[in-house]
Amino acid sequence: MTERELFDAYNKDVYRTCYYMLRNTQDAEDLCHDVFVTVFRQDWRDVEHTRAWILRIAMNQCLNMLKRKQAQLKKQSQILLLHEQTTESVKSVDTIVLEKVAEEEWEGLFKQLPEKLMAVVTLRYIGELSLAEIAEALGIPVGTVKSRLHKALKIMRKKLEQNQNLSLKGEKQFGTH
């Protein structure tokens, strides 16, 4: 049997196996070619069960390709995830400054609250406790927690609006708006 006869005899079986494993026409054609290159580089005339031997080579090459593709996909997804995290973490200087100013402004407003209200706000938004958990921690009814939280937020909102009105008046006065 010549190499051409061997190729003609097993080409369809190898291609079918590769296509079934890879589900991609181009990859199956490429691997089919690679299988026969591998076969022809070895002493294929001495193999007793030629078809089984060739199909085992095809199967092994398909599995290797699937592993490579899976590793590439994993690497690509890791790179994409890293890129997303990097772009999220990179903030403009303006954004950082605005966040810092807002944080300082909120902290200032927060410190002006009476202790009872400050306790409820802290437990709710910093401690991330539920209303029932706050009530249990402070030994007060849930209704009291709700009213204190509402009152605290109302006070902070009012003071924030006053601060914004003052800054707008200042901008108009100095012509910076």
mmCIF file of C-alpha atoms in Angstrom:
data_model
loop_
_atom_site.group_PDB
_atom_site.id
_atom_site.type_symbol
_atom_site.label_atom_id
_atom_site.label_comp_id
_atom_site.label_asym_id
_atom_site.label_seq_id
_atom_site.Cartn_x
_atom_site.Cartn_y
_atom_site.Cartn_z
ATOM 1 C CA MET A 1 0.000 0.000 0.000
ATOM 2 C CA THR A 2 1.332 3.448 -0.933
ATOM 3 C CA GLU A 3 0.932 6.602 1.141
ATOM 4 C CA ARG A 4 -1.687 7.815 -1.345
ATOM 5 C CA GLU A 5 -3.674 4.592 -1.018
ATOM 6 C CA LEU A 6 -3.459 4.779 2.777
ATOM 7 C CA PHE A 7 -4.687 8.388 2.714
ATOM 8 C CA ASP A 8 -7.575 7.543 0.352
ATOM 9 C CA ALA A 9 -8.560 4.536 2.470
ATOM 10 C CA TYR A 10 -8.722 6.352 5.848
ATOM 11 C CA ASN A 11 -9.112 10.054 5.079
ATOM 12 C CA LYS A 12 -12.913 10.101 5.464
ATOM 13 C CA ASP A 13 -12.813 8.204 8.775
ATOM 14 C CA VAL A 14 -10.162 10.533 10.177
ATOM 15 C CA TYR A 15 -11.998 13.653 9.002
ATOM 16 C CA ARG A 16 -15.325 12.396 10.406
ATOM 17 C CA THR A 17 -13.683 11.640 13.781
ATOM 18 C CA CYS A 18 -11.988 15.050 13.880
ATOM 19 C CA TYR A 19 -15.159 16.870 12.874
ATOM 20 C CA TYR A 20 -17.231 14.995 15.452
ATOM 21 C CA MET A 21 -14.748 15.887 18.197
ATOM 22 C CA LEU A 22 -14.074 19.511 17.215
ATOM 23 C CA ARG A 23 -17.355 20.576 15.584
ATOM 24 C CA ASN A 24 -15.421 22.879 13.268
ATOM 25 C CA THR A 25 -14.787 22.221 9.578
ATOM 26 C CA GLN A 26 -11.502 24.119 9.309
ATOM 27 C CA ASP A 27 -10.048 22.602 12.486
ATOM 28 C CA ALA A 28 -11.106 19.121 11.364
ATOM 29 C CA GLU A 29 -9.418 19.588 7.981
ATOM 30 C CA ASP A 30 -6.241 20.916 9.583
ATOM 31 C CA LEU A 31 -6.084 18.093 12.094
ATOM 32 C CA CYS A 32 -6.830 15.487 9.433
ATOM 33 C CA HIS A 33 -3.794 16.747 7.538
ATOM 34 C CA ASP A 34 -1.681 16.704 10.714
ATOM 35 C CA VAL A 35 -2.759 13.121 11.468
ATOM 36 C CA PHE A 36 -1.508 11.879 8.117
ATOM 37 C CA VAL A 37 1.737 13.828 8.439
ATOM 38 C CA THR A 38 2.243 12.066 11.792
ATOM 39 C CA VAL A 39 1.347 8.676 10.269
ATOM 40 C CA PHE A 40 3.709 9.101 7.329
ATOM 41 C CA ARG A 41 6.600 10.100 9.606
ATOM 42 C CA GLN A 42 6.285 6.785 11.457
ATOM 43 C CA ASP A 43 6.779 3.227 10.299
ATOM 44 C CA TRP A 44 3.100 2.734 9.427
ATOM 45 C CA ARG A 45 3.695 -0.351 7.229
ATOM 46 C CA ASP A 46 4.540 -2.447 10.320
ATOM 47 C CA VAL A 47 1.318 -1.552 12.197
ATOM 48 C CA GLU A 48 -1.055 -4.522 12.471
ATOM 49 C CA HIS A 49 -4.419 -2.693 12.936
ATOM 50 C CA THR A 50 -3.837 0.338 10.743
ATOM 51 C CA ARG A 51 -7.324 1.871 10.949
ATOM 52 C CA ALA A 52 -7.488 1.675 14.754
ATOM 53 C CA TRP A 53 -3.950 3.043 15.041
ATOM 54 C CA ILE A 54 -4.684 6.007 12.745
ATOM 55 C CA LEU A 55 -7.961 6.802 14.502
ATOM 56 C CA ARG A 56 -6.191 6.683 17.883
ATOM 57 C CA ILE A 57 -3.675 9.234 16.550
ATOM 58 C CA ALA A 58 -6.587 11.356 15.307
ATOM 59 C CA MET A 59 -8.368 11.112 18.665
ATOM 60 C CA ASN A 60 -5.219 12.059 20.594
ATOM 61 C CA GLN A 61 -4.605 15.061 18.351
ATOM 62 C CA CYS A 62 -8.230 16.160 18.726
ATOM 63 C CA LEU A 63 -7.977 15.927 22.503
ATOM 64 C CA ASN A 64 -4.733 17.905 22.460
ATOM 65 C CA MET A 65 -6.335 20.613 20.323
ATOM 66 C CA LEU A 66 -9.358 20.795 22.609
ATOM 67 C CA LYS A 67 -7.047 21.186 25.617
ATOM 68 C CA ARG A 68 -5.110 23.962 23.864
ATOM 69 C CA LYS A 69 -8.309 25.755 22.923
ATOM 70 C CA GLN A 70 -9.662 25.439 26.450
ATOM 71 C CA ALA A 71 -6.409 26.824 27.854
ATOM 72 C CA GLN A 72 -6.546 29.712 25.348
ATOM 73 C CA LEU A 73 -10.141 30.498 26.291
ATOM 74 C CA LYS A 74 -9.254 30.430 29.970
ATOM 75 C CA LYS A 75 -6.294 32.726 29.373
ATOM 76 C CA GLN A 76 -8.395 35.084 27.233
ATOM 77 C CA SER A 77 -11.129 35.238 29.876
ATOM 78 C CA GLN A 78 -8.518 35.939 32.564
ATOM 79 C CA ILE A 79 -7.024 38.719 30.433
ATOM 80 C CA LEU A 80 -10.483 40.150 29.777
ATOM 81 C CA LEU A 81 -11.338 40.019 33.482
ATOM 82 C CA LEU A 82 -8.032 41.682 34.371
ATOM 83 C CA HIS A 83 -8.662 44.370 31.749
ATOM 84 C CA GLU A 84 -12.157 45.021 33.110
ATOM 85 C CA GLN A 85 -10.833 45.256 36.662
ATOM 86 C CA THR A 86 -8.052 47.594 35.557
ATOM 87 C CA THR A 87 -10.365 49.919 33.652
ATOM 88 C CA GLU A 88 -12.767 49.976 36.593
ATOM 89 C CA SER A 89 -9.993 50.767 39.041
ATOM 90 C CA VAL A 90 -8.430 53.490 36.894
ATOM 91 C CA LYS A 91 -10.278 56.690 37.712
ATOM 92 C CA SER A 92 -9.655 60.173 36.490
ATOM 93 C CA VAL A 93 -8.141 62.671 38.907
ATOM 94 C CA ASP A 94 -11.382 64.672 38.758
ATOM 95 C CA THR A 95 -13.409 61.614 39.817
ATOM 96 C CA ILE A 96 -11.067 60.885 42.717
ATOM 97 C CA VAL A 97 -11.188 64.508 43.907
ATOM 98 C CA LEU A 98 -14.987 64.675 43.623
ATOM 99 C CA GLU A 99 -15.371 61.393 45.527
ATOM 100 C CA LYS A 100 -13.023 62.633 48.263
ATOM 101 C CA VAL A 101 -14.905 65.933 48.584
ATOM 102 C CA ALA A 102 -18.255 64.116 48.702
ATOM 103 C CA GLU A 103 -16.889 61.700 51.288
ATOM 104 C CA GLU A 104 -15.627 64.559 53.463
ATOM 105 C CA GLU A 105 -18.926 66.403 53.060
ATOM 106 C CA TRP A 106 -20.938 63.331 54.109
ATOM 107 C CA GLU A 107 -18.588 62.697 57.006
ATOM 108 C CA GLY A 108 -19.071 66.289 58.177
ATOM 109 C CA LEU A 109 -22.852 65.982 57.959
ATOM 110 C CA PHE A 110 -22.748 62.616 59.681
ATOM 111 C CA LYS A 111 -20.761 63.996 62.632
ATOM 112 C CA GLN A 112 -23.394 66.697 63.160
ATOM 113 C CA LEU A 113 -26.096 64.096 63.866
ATOM 114 C CA PRO A 114 -27.188 63.384 67.435
ATOM 115 C CA GLU A 115 -25.633 60.179 68.823
ATOM 116 C CA LYS A 116 -28.862 58.151 68.698
ATOM 117 C CA LEU A 117 -29.341 58.946 65.005
ATOM 118 C CA MET A 118 -25.649 58.461 64.236
ATOM 119 C CA ALA A 119 -25.798 54.978 65.808
ATOM 120 C CA VAL A 120 -28.715 53.901 63.605
ATOM 121 C CA VAL A 121 -27.117 55.277 60.405
ATOM 122 C CA THR A 122 -23.781 53.648 61.240
ATOM 123 C CA LEU A 123 -25.306 50.244 61.893
ATOM 124 C CA ARG A 124 -27.472 50.426 58.764
ATOM 125 C CA TYR A 125 -25.032 51.756 56.157
ATOM 126 C CA ILE A 126 -21.595 50.938 57.559
ATOM 127 C CA GLY A 127 -22.462 47.739 59.421
ATOM 128 C CA GLU A 128 -25.052 46.756 56.790
ATOM 129 C CA LEU A 129 -27.449 45.434 59.439
ATOM 130 C CA SER A 130 -31.143 44.920 58.810
ATOM 131 C CA LEU A 131 -33.682 47.043 60.684
ATOM 132 C CA ALA A 132 -34.482 44.085 62.968
ATOM 133 C CA GLU A 133 -30.794 43.529 63.711
ATOM 134 C CA ILE A 134 -30.339 47.219 64.540
ATOM 135 C CA ALA A 135 -33.363 47.104 66.864
ATOM 136 C CA GLU A 136 -31.928 44.070 68.640
ATOM 137 C CA ALA A 137 -28.434 45.611 68.895
ATOM 138 C CA LEU A 138 -29.739 48.881 70.352
ATOM 139 C CA GLY A 139 -32.528 47.327 72.417
ATOM 140 C CA ILE A 140 -35.244 49.479 70.791
ATOM 141 C CA PRO A 141 -38.352 48.660 68.708
ATOM 142 C CA VAL A 142 -38.051 48.340 64.910
ATOM 143 C CA GLY A 143 -40.430 51.307 64.522
ATOM 144 C CA THR A 144 -38.017 53.486 66.485
ATOM 145 C CA VAL A 145 -35.162 52.344 64.252
ATOM 146 C CA LYS A 146 -37.189 53.310 61.177
ATOM 147 C CA SER A 147 -38.098 56.730 62.550
ATOM 148 C CA ARG A 148 -34.522 57.497 63.658
ATOM 149 C CA LEU A 149 -33.150 56.404 60.295
ATOM 150 C CA HIS A 150 -35.729 58.523 58.479
ATOM 151 C CA LYS A 151 -34.994 61.522 60.693
ATOM 152 C CA ALA A 152 -31.228 61.165 60.277
ATOM 153 C CA LEU A 153 -31.465 60.991 56.498
ATOM 154 C CA LYS A 154 -33.872 63.946 56.440
ATOM 155 C CA ILE A 155 -31.442 66.057 58.512
ATOM 156 C CA MET A 156 -28.476 65.090 56.348
ATOM 157 C CA ARG A 157 -30.422 65.797 53.151
ATOM 158 C CA LYS A 158 -31.505 69.222 54.447
ATOM 159 C CA LYS A 159 -27.958 70.166 55.474
ATOM 160 C CA LEU A 160 -26.611 68.937 52.143
ATOM 161 C CA GLU A 161 -29.126 71.102 50.265
ATOM 162 C CA GLN A 162 -28.175 74.100 52.435
ATOM 163 C CA ASN A 163 -24.484 73.534 51.679
ATOM 164 C CA GLN A 164 -25.198 73.276 47.946
ATOM 165 C CA ASN A 165 -27.276 76.470 48.022
ATOM 166 C CA LEU A 166 -24.462 78.283 49.837
ATOM 167 C CA SER A 167 -21.881 77.085 47.329
ATOM 168 C CA LEU A 168 -24.106 78.099 44.399
ATOM 169 C CA LYS A 169 -24.547 81.573 45.912
ATOM 170 C CA GLY A 170 -20.775 81.810 46.351
ATOM 171 C CA GLU A 171 -20.183 80.803 42.738
ATOM 172 C CA LYS A 172 -22.682 83.381 41.493
ATOM 173 C CA GLN A 173 -21.161 86.039 43.722
ATOM 174 C CA PHE A 174 -17.647 85.419 42.377
ATOM 175 C CA GLY A 175 -18.804 84.727 38.809
ATOM 176 C CA THR A 176 -17.433 81.178 38.728
ATOM 177 C CA HIS A 177 -20.682 79.514 37.676
#
